[in-house]
PDB file of C-alpha atoms in Angstrom:
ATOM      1  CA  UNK A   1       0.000   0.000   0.000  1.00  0.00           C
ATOM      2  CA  UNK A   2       2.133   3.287  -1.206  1.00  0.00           C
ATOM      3  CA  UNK A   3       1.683   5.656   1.879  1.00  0.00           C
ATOM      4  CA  UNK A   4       0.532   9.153   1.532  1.00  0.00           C
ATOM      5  CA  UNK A   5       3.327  12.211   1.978  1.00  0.00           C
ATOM      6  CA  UNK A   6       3.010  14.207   4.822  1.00  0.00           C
ATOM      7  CA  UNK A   7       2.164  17.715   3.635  1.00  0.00           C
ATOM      8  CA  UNK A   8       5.670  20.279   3.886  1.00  0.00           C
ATOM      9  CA  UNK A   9       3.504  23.511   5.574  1.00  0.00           C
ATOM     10  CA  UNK A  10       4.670  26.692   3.757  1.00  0.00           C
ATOM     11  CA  UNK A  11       7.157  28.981   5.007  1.00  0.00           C
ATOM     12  CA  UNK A  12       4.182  31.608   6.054  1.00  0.00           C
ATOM     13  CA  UNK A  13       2.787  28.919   8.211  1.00  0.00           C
ATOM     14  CA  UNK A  14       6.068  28.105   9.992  1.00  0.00           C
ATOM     15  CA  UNK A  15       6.966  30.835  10.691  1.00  0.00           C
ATOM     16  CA  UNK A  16       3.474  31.761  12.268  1.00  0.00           C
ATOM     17  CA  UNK A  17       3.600  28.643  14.334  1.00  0.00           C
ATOM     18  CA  UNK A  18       6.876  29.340  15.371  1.00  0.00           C
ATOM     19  CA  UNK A  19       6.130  33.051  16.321  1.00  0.00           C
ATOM     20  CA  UNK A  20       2.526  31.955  18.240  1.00  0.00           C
ATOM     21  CA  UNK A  21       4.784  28.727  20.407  1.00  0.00           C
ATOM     22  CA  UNK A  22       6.900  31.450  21.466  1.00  0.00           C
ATOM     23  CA  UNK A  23       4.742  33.833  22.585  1.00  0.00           C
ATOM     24  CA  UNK A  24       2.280  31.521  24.745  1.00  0.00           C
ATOM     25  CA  UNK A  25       4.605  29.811  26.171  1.00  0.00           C
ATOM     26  CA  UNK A  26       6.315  32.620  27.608  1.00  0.00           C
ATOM     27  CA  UNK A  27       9.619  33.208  24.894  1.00  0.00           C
ATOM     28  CA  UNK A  28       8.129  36.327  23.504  1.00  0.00           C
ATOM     29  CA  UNK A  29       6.347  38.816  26.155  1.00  0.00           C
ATOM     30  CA  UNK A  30       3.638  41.093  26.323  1.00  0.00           C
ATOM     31  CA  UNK A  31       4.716  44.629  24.903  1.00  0.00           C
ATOM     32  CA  UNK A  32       7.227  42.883  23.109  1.00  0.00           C
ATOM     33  CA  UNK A  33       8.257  44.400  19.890  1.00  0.00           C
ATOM     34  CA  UNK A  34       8.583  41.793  16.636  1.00  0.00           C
ATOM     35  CA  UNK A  35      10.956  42.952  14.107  1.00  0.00           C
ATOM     36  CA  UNK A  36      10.527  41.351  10.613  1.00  0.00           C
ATOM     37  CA  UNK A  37      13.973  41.154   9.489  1.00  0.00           C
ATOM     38  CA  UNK A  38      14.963  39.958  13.308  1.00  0.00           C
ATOM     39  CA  UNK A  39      12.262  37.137  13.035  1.00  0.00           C
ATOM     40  CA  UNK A  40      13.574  36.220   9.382  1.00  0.00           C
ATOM     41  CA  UNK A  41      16.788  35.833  10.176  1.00  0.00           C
ATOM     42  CA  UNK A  42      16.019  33.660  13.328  1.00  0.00           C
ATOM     43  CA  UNK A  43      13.561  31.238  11.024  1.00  0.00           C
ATOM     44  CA  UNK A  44      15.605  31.277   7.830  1.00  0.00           C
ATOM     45  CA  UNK A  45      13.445  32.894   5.425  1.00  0.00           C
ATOM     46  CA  UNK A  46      12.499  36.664   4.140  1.00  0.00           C
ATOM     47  CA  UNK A  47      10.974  39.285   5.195  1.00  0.00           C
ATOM     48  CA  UNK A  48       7.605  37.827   2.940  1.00  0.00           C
ATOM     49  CA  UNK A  49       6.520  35.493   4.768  1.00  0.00           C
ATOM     50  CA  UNK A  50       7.411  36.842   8.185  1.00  0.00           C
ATOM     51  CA  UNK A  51       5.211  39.961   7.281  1.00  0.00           C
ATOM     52  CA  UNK A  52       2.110  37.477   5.948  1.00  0.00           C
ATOM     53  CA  UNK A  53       2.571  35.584   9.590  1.00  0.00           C
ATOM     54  CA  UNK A  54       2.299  38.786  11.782  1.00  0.00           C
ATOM     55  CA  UNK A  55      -0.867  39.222   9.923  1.00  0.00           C
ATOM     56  CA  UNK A  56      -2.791  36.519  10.376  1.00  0.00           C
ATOM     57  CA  UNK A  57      -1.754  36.498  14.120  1.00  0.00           C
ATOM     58  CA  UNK A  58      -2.735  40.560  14.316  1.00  0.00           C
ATOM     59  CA  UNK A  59      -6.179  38.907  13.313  1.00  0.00           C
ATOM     60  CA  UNK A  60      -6.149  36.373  15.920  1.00  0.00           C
ATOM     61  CA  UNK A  61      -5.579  38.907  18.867  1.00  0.00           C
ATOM     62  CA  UNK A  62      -1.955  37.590  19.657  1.00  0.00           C
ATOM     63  CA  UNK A  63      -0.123  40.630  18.197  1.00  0.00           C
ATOM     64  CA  UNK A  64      -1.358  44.265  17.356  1.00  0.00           C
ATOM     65  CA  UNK A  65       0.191  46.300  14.225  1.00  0.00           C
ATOM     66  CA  UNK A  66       0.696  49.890  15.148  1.00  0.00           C
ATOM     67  CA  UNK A  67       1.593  52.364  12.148  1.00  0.00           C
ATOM     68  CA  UNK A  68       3.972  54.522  14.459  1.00  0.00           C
ATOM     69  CA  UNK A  69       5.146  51.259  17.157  1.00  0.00           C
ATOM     70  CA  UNK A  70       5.332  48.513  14.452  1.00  0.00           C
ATOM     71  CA  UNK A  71       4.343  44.896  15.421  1.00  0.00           C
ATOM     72  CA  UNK A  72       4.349  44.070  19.105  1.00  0.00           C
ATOM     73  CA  UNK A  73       3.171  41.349  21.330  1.00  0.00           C
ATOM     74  CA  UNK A  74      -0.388  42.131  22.552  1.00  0.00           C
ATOM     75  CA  UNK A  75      -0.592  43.418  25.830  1.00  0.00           C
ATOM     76  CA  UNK A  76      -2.465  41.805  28.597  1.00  0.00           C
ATOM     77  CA  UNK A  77      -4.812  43.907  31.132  1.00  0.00           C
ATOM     78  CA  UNK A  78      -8.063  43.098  33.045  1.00  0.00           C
ATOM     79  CA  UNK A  79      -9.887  44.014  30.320  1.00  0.00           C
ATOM     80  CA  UNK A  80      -8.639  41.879  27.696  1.00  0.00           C
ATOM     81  CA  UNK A  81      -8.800  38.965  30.153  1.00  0.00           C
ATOM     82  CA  UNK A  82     -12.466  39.639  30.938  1.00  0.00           C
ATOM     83  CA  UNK A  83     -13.694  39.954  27.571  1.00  0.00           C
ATOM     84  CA  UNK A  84     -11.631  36.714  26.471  1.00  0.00           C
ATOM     85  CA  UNK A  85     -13.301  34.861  29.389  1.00  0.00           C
ATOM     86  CA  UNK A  86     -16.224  35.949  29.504  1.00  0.00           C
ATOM     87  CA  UNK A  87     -16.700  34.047  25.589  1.00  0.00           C
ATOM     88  CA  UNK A  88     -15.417  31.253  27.578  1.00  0.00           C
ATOM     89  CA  UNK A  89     -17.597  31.189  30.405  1.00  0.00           C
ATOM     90  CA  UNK A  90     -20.635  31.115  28.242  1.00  0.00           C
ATOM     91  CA  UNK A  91     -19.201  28.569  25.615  1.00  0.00           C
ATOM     92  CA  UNK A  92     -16.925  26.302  26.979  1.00  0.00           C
ATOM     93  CA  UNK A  93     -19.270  24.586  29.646  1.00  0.00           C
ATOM     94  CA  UNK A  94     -22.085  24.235  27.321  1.00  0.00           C
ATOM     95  CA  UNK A  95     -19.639  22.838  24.898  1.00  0.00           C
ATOM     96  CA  UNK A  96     -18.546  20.359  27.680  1.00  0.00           C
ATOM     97  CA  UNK A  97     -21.592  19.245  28.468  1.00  0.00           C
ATOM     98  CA  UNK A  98     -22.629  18.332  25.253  1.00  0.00           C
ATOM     99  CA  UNK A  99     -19.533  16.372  24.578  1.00  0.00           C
ATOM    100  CA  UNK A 100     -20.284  14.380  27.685  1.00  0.00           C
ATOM    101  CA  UNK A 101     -23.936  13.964  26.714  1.00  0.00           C
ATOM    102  CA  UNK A 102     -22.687  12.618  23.195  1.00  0.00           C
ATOM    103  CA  UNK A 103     -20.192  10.060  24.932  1.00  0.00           C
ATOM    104  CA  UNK A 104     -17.453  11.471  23.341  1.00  0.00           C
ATOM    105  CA  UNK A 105     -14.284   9.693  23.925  1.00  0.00           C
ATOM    106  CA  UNK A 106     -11.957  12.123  26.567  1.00  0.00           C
ATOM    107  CA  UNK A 107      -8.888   9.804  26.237  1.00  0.00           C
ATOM    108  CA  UNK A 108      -7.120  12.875  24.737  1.00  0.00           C
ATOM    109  CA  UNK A 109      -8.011  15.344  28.069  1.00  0.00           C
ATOM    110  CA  UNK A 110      -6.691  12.116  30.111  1.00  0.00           C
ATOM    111  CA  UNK A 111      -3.184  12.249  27.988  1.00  0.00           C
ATOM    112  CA  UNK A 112      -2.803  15.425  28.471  1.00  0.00           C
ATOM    113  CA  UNK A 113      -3.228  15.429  31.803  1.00  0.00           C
ATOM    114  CA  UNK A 114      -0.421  12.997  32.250  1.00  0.00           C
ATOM    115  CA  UNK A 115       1.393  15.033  29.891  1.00  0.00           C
ATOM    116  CA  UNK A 116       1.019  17.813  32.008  1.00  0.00           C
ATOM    117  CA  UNK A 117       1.915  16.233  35.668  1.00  0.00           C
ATOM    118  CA  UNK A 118       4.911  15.046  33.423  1.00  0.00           C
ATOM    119  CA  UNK A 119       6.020  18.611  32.321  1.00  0.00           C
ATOM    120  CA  UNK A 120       9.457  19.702  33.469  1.00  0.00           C
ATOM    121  CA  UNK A 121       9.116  23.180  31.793  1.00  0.00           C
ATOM    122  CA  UNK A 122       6.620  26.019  32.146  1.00  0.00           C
ATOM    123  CA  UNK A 123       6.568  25.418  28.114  1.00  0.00           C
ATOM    124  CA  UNK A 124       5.333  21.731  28.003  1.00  0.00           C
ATOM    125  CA  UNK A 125       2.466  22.419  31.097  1.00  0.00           C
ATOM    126  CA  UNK A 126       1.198  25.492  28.930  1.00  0.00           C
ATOM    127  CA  UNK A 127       1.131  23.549  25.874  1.00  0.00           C
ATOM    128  CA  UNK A 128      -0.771  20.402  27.220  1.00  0.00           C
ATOM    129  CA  UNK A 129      -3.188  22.137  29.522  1.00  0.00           C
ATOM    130  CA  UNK A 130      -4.295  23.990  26.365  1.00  0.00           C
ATOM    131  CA  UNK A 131      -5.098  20.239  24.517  1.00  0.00           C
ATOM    132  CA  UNK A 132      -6.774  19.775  27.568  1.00  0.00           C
ATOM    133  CA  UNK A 133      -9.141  22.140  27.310  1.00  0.00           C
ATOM    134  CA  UNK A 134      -9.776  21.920  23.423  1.00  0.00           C
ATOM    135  CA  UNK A 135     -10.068  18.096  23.920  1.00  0.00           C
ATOM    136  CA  UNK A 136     -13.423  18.730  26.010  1.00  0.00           C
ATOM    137  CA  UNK A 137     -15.335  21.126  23.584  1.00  0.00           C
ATOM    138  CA  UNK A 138     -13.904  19.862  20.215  1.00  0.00           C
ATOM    139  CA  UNK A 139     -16.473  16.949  19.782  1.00  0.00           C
ATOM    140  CA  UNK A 140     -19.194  19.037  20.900  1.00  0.00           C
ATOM    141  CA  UNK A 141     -21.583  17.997  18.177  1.00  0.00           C
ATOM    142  CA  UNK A 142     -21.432  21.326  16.630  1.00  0.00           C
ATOM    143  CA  UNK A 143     -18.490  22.098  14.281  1.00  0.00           C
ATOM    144  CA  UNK A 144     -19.077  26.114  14.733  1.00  0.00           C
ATOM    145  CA  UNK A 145     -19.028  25.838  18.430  1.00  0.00           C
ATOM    146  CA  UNK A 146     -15.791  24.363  18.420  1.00  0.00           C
ATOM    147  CA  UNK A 147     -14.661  27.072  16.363  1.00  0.00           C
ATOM    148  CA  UNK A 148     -15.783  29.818  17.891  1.00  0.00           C
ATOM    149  CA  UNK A 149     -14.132  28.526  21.032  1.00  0.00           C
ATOM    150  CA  UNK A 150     -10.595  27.790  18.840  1.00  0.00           C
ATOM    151  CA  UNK A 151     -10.676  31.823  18.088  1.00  0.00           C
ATOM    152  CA  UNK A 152     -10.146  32.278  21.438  1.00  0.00           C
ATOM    153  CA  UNK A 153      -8.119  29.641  22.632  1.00  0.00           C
ATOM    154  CA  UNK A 154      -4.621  31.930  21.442  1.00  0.00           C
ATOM    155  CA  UNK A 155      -5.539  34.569  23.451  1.00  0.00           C
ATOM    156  CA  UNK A 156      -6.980  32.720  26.500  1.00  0.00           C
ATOM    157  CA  UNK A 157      -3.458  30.960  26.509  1.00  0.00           C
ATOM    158  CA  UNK A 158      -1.745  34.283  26.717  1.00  0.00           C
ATOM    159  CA  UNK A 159      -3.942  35.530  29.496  1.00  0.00           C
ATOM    160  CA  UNK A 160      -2.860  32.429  31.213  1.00  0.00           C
ATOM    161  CA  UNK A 161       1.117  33.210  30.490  1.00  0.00           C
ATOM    162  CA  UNK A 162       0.664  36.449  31.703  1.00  0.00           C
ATOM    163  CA  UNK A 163      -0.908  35.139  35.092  1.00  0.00           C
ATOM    164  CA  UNK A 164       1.554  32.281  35.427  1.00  0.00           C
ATOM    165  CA  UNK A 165       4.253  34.022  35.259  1.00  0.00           C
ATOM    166  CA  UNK A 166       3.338  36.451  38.121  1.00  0.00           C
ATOM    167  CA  UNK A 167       1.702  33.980  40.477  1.00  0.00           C
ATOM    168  CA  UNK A 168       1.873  29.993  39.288  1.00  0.00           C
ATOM    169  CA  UNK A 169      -0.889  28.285  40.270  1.00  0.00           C
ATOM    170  CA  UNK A 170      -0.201  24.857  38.126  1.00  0.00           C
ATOM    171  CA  UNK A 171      -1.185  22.035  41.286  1.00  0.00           C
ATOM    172  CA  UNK A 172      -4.697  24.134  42.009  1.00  0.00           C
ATOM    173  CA  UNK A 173      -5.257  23.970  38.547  1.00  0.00           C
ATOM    174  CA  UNK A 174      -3.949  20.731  38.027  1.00  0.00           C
ATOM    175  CA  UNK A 175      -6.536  19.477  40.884  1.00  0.00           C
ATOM    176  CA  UNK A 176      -9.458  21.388  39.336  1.00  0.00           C
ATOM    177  CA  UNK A 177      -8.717  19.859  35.943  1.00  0.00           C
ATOM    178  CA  UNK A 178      -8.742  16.234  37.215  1.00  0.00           C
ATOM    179  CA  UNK A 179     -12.191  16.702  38.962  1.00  0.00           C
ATOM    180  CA  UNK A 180     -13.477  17.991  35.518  1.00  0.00           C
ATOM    181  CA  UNK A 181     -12.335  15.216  33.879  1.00  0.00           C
ATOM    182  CA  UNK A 182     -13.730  12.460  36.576  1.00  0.00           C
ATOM    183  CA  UNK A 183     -17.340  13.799  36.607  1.00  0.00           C
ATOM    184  CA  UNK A 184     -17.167  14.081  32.595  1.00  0.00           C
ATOM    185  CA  UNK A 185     -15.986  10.445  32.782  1.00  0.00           C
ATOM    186  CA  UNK A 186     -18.433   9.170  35.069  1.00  0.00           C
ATOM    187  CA  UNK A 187     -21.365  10.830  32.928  1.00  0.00           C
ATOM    188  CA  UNK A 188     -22.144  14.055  35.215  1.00  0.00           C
ATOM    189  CA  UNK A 189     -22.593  16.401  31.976  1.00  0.00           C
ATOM    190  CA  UNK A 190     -24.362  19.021  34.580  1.00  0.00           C
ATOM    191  CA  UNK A 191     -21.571  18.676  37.210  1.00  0.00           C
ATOM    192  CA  UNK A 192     -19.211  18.606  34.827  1.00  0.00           C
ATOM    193  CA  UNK A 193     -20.147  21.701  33.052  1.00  0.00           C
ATOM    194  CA  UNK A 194     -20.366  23.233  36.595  1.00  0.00           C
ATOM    195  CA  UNK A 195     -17.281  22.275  37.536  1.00  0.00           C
ATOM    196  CA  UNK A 196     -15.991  23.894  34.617  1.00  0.00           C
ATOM    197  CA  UNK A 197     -17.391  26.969  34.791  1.00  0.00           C
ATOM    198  CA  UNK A 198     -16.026  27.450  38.136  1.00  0.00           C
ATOM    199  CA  UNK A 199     -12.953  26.748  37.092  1.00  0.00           C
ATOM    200  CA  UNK A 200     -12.297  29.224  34.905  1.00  0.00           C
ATOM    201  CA  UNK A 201     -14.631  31.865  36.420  1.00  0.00           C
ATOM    202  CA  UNK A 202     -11.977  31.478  39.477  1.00  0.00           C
ATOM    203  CA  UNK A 203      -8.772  31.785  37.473  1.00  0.00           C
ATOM    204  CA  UNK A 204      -9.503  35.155  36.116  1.00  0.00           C
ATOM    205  CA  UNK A 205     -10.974  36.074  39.534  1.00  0.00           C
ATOM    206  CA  UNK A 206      -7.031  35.179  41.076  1.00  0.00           C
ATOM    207  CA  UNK A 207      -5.045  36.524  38.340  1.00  0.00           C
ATOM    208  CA  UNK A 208      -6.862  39.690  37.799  1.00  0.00           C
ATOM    209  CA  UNK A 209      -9.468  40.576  40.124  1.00  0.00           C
ATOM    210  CA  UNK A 210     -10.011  44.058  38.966  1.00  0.00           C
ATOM    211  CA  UNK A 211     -12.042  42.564  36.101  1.00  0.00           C
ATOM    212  CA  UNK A 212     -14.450  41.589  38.189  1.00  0.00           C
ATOM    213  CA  UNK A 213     -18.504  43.309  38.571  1.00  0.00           C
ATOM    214  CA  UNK A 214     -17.027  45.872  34.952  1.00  0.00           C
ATOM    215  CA  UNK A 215     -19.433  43.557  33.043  1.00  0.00           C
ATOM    216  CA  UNK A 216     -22.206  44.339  35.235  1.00  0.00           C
ATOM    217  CA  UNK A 217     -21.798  47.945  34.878  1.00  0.00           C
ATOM    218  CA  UNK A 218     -21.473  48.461  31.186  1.00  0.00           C
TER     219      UNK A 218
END
């Protein structure tokens, strides 16, 4: 049986890839200026496709493009993080619970758990928790769902960089993510969903608290 290739992504993509690893997981910072012919010499290519990948990360909220201050890593504040959570507060659980409902299979959310009790870097713990929490809305039933929720999943991750860096809070999290996981395996979509929501309804309340009751008022 001939095999199939394994498609060679283009140089744009690379490079974006390479440029949104580094940011949520910590390598490039908020505020953080992004020089095109700095970023193509680190990734071996021109200017080209460097300038294509800022753009398509400008439109997923992970940089900003600034005619007078160039490209620079977006900044993180309590508003940002609100807004960002507040889609997830009223998609994720409901995305959850369907998923459960459906018996979809959450052997991914168990592996990367395990992956990330495993981590030894900052890096690695980032990068599985956020396969954690895609692996629990992605077989929601409802392909749009699951997209909507991927739009934000970039810039959720950075909020969460921001917030580890100033105050880790991996084993509480770590703890809250295994209960998820047990009631969504034992069939509790309402608990689970619950359990969710409090979850990340209490992160944003920890790492920035003066977000909190703005919603109300506007």
């Amino acid at each position: 049986m001939t095999s199939v290739p394994t498609p060679i992504p283009s140089r744009t993509q690379f490079v974006q890839e390479g440029i949104k690893h580094r940011i949520l997981t910590g390598q490039l910072t908020p505020g953080q200026p992004l020089v095109e012919t700095e970023l193509a010499a680190q990734f071996g290519v021109s200017k080209t496709p460097v300038r294509e990948a800022l753009k398509t990360l400008a439109g997923t909220g992970l940089v900003v493009m600034n005619q007078y201050k160039g490209v620079t890593v977006r900044m993180v504040d309590a508003d940002m993080a609100r807004e960002v959570y507040d889609v997830r507060l009223l998609l994720e659980p409901e995305a959850l619970r369907r998923s459960v409902l459906r018996g979809t299979s959450l052997d991914t959310a168990r592996e990367a758990l395990e992956r990330a009790d495993a981590a030894t870097d900052t890096a690695q713990r980032s990068l599985a928790n956020r396969e954690f929490h895609r692996s629990l809305y992605v077989r929601c039933g409802n392909p749009l769902l699951g997209r909507m929720l991927d739009e934000v999943r970039d810039q959720a991750a950075l909020v969460s960089a921001v917030a580890w860096a100033a105050d880790p809070s991996w084993e509480r999290e770590a703890a809250e993510h295994r209960e998820i996981l047990r009631l969504a395996l034992e069939g509790d979509s309402d608990g689970a969903a619950r359990a969710l929501h409090s979850h990340i309804a209490s992160f944003v309340q920890r790492a920035f608290p003066e977000a909190q009751g703005k919603g109300e008022q506007e």
